[in-house]
mmCIF file of C-alpha atoms in Angstrom:
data_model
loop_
_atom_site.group_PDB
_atom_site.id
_atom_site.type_symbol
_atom_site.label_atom_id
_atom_site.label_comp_id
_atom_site.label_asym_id
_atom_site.label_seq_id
_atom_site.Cartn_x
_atom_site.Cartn_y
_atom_site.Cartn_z
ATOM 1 C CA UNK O 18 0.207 -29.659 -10.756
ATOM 2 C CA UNK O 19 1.691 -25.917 -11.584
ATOM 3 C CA UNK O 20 -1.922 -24.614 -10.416
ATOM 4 C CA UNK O 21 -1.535 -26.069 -6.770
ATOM 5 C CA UNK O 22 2.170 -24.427 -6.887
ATOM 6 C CA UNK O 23 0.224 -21.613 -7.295
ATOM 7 C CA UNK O 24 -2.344 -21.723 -4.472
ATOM 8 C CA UNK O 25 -0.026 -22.668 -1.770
ATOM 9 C CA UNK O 26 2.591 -19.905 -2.856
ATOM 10 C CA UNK O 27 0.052 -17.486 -3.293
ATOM 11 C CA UNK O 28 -1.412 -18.920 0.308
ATOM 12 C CA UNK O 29 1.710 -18.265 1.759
ATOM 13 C CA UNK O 30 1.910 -14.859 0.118
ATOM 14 C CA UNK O 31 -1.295 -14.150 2.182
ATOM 15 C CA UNK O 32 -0.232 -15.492 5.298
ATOM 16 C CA UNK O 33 3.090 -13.453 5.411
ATOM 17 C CA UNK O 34 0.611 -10.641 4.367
ATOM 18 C CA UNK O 35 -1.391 -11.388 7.316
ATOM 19 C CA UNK O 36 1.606 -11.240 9.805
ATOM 20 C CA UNK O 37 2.938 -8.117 8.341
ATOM 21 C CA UNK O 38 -0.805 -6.301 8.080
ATOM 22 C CA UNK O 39 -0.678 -7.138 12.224
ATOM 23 C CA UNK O 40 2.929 -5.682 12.969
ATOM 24 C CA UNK O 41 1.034 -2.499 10.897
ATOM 25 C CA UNK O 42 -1.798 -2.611 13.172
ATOM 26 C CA UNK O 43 0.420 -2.790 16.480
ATOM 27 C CA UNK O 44 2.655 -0.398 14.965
ATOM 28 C CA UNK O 45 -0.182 2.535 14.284
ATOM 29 C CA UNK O 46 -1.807 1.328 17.885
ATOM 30 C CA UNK O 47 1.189 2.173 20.024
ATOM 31 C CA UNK O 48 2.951 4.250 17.852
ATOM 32 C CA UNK O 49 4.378 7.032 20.457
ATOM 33 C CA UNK O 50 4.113 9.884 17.915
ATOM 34 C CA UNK O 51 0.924 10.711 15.668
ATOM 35 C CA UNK O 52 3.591 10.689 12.310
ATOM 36 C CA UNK O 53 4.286 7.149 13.432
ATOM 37 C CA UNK O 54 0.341 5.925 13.815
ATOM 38 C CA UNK O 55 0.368 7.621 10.259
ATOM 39 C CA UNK O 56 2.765 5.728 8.516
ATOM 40 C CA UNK O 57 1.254 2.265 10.130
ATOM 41 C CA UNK O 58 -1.903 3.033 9.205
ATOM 42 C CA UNK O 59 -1.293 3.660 5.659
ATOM 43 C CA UNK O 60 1.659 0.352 5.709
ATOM 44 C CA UNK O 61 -2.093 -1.234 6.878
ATOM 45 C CA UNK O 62 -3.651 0.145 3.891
ATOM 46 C CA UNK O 63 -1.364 -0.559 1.574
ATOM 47 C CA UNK O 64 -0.716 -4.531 2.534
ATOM 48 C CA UNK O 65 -4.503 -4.310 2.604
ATOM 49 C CA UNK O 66 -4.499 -3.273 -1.291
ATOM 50 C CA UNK O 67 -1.412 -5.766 -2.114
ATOM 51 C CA UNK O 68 -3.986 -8.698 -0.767
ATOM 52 C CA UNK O 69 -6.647 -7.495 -2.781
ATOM 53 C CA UNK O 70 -4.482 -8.213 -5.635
ATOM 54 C CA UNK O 71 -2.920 -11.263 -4.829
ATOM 55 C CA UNK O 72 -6.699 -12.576 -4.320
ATOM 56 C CA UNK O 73 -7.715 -11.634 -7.494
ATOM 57 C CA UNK O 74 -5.139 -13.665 -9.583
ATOM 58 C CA UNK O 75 -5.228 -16.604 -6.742
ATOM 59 C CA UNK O 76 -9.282 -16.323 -7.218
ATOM 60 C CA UNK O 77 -9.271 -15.340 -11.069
ATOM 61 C CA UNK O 78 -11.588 -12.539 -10.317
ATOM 62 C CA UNK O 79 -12.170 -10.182 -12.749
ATOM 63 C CA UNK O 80 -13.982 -7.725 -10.075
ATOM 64 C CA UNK O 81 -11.309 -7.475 -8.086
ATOM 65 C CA UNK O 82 -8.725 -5.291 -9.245
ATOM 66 C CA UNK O 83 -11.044 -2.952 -9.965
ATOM 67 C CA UNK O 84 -11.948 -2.953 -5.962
ATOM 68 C CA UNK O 85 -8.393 -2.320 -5.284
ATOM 69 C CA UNK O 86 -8.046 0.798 -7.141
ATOM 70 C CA UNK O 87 -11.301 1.850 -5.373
ATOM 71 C CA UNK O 88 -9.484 1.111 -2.367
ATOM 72 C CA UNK O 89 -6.117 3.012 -3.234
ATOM 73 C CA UNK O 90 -7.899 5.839 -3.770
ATOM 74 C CA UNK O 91 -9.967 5.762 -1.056
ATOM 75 C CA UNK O 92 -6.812 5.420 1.291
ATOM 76 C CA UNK O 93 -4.679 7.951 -0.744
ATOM 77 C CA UNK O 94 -7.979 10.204 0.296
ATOM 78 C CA UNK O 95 -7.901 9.169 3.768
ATOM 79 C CA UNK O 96 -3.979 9.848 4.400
ATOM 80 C CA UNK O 97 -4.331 13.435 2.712
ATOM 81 C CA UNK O 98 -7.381 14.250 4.846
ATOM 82 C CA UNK O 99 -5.816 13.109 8.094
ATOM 83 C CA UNK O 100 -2.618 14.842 7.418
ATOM 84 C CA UNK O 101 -4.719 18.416 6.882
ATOM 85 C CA UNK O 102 -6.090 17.823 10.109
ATOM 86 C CA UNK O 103 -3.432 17.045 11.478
ATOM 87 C CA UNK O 104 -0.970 20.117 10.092
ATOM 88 C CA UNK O 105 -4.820 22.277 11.292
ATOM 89 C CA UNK O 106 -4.691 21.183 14.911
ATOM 90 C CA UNK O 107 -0.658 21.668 14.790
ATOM 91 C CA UNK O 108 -1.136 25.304 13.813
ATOM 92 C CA UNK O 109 -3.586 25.794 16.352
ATOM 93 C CA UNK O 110 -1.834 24.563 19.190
ATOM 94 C CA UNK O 111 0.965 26.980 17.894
ATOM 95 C CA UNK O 112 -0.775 29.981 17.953
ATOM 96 C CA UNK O 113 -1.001 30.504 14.324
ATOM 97 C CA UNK O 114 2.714 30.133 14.172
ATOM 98 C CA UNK O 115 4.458 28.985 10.706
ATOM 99 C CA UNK O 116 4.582 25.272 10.816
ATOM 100 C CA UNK O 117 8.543 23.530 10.857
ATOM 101 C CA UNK O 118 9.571 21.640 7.261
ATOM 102 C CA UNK O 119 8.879 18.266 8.614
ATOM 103 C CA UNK O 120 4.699 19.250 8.435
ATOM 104 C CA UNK O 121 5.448 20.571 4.888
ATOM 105 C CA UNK O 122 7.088 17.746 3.831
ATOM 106 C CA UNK O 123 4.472 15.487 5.460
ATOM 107 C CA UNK O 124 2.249 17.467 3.474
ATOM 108 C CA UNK O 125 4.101 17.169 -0.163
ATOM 109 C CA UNK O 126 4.374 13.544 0.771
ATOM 110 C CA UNK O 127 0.482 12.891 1.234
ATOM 111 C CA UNK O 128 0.382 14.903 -2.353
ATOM 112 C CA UNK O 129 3.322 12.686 -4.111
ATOM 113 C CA UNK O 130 1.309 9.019 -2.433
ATOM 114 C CA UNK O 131 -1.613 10.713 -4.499
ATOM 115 C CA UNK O 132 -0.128 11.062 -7.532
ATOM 116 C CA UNK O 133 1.233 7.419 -7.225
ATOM 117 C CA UNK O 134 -2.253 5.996 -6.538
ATOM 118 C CA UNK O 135 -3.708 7.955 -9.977
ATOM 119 C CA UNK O 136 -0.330 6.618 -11.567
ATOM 120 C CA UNK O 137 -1.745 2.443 -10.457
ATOM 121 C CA UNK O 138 -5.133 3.486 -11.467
ATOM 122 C CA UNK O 139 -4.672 4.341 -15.107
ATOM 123 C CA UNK O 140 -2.116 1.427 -15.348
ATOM 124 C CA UNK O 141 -5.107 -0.618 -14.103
ATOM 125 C CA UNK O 142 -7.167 1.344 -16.509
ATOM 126 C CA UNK O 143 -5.019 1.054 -19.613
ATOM 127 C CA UNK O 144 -4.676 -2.988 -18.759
ATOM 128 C CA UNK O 145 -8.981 -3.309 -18.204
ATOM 129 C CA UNK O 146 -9.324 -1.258 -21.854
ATOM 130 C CA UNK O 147 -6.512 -3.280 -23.598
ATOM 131 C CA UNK O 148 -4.078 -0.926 -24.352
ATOM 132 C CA UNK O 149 -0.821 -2.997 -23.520
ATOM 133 C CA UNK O 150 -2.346 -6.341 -25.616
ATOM 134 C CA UNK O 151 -1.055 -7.422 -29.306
ATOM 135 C CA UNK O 152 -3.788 -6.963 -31.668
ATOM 136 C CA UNK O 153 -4.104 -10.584 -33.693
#
C-alpha cells in the first residue's frame, strides 16, 4: 500500500518535472538575451539531474546516482565553458575593451555553480563509501 503512495507521488514528481523541464526549454529557445538562454539552459540541466534522482529511488537503482553526478559535472563543465566563450566573443566585439561587472559576475557565478556541483559529488561520494552510516 505505502509503496504505490510512492510511485504515483514520485510519478507526479516527474510529471511536474516534465512541465517545468519544457517552460526551461521554451525559456532558453526564445530567450531575447544570450544571459537569459543561459540560465534556461542550465534550469534544463538541473531539472534534468533532479529526475535522475527521483528515478533512482522510484526505480531502486543503485547506478543511478552515480549517473547524476556524472551529469552535474558534466553540466557545471558545460555552463563554465559557454560562459568563457561567451565573456571571449564579448571582448572581441568590444575592441579589447574591459568587460562591465555583470560579465565578471557571470563569470564568479559559473565558478561558485562549480564548487556546488564538487560540494553534491563528495556528499554522493561520502553516502556510496558509508561514511554517514552507524557502524552495528
Amino acid at each position: 500500500m505505502i509503496e504505490q503512495a510512492y510511485s504515483i507521488l514520485f510519478t507526479a514528481v516527474l510529471v511536474c518535472l516534465g512541465i517545468a523541464a519544457f517552460i526551461a526549454l521554451i525559456r532558453s529557445i526564445t530567450g531575447k538575451t544570450m544571459i537569459n538562454r543561459f540560465i534556461g539552459t542550465n534550469i534544463l540541466s538541473t531539472i534534468t539531474l533532479i529526475a535522475i534522482c527521483v528515478l533512482a529511488i522510484l526505480f531502486k537503482e543503485a547506478y543511478l546516482p552515480d549517473v547524476a553526478i556524472v551529469f552535474a559535472l558534466l553540466s557545471c563543465i558545460a555552463v563554465m565553458l559557454l560562459c568563457k566563450i561567451y565573456i571571449n566573443l564579448f571582448e572581441k566585439k568590444q575592441g579589447g575593451k574591459k568587460m562591465n561587472l555583470f560579465l565578471q559576475n557571470m563569470g564568479t557565478a559559473a565558478q561558485q555553480v562549480f564548487v556546488l556541483y564538487v560540494i553534491v559529488a563528495i556528499g554522493f561520494i561520502a553516502d556510496k563509501l558509508h561514511f554517514f552510516t552507524e557502524k552495528t
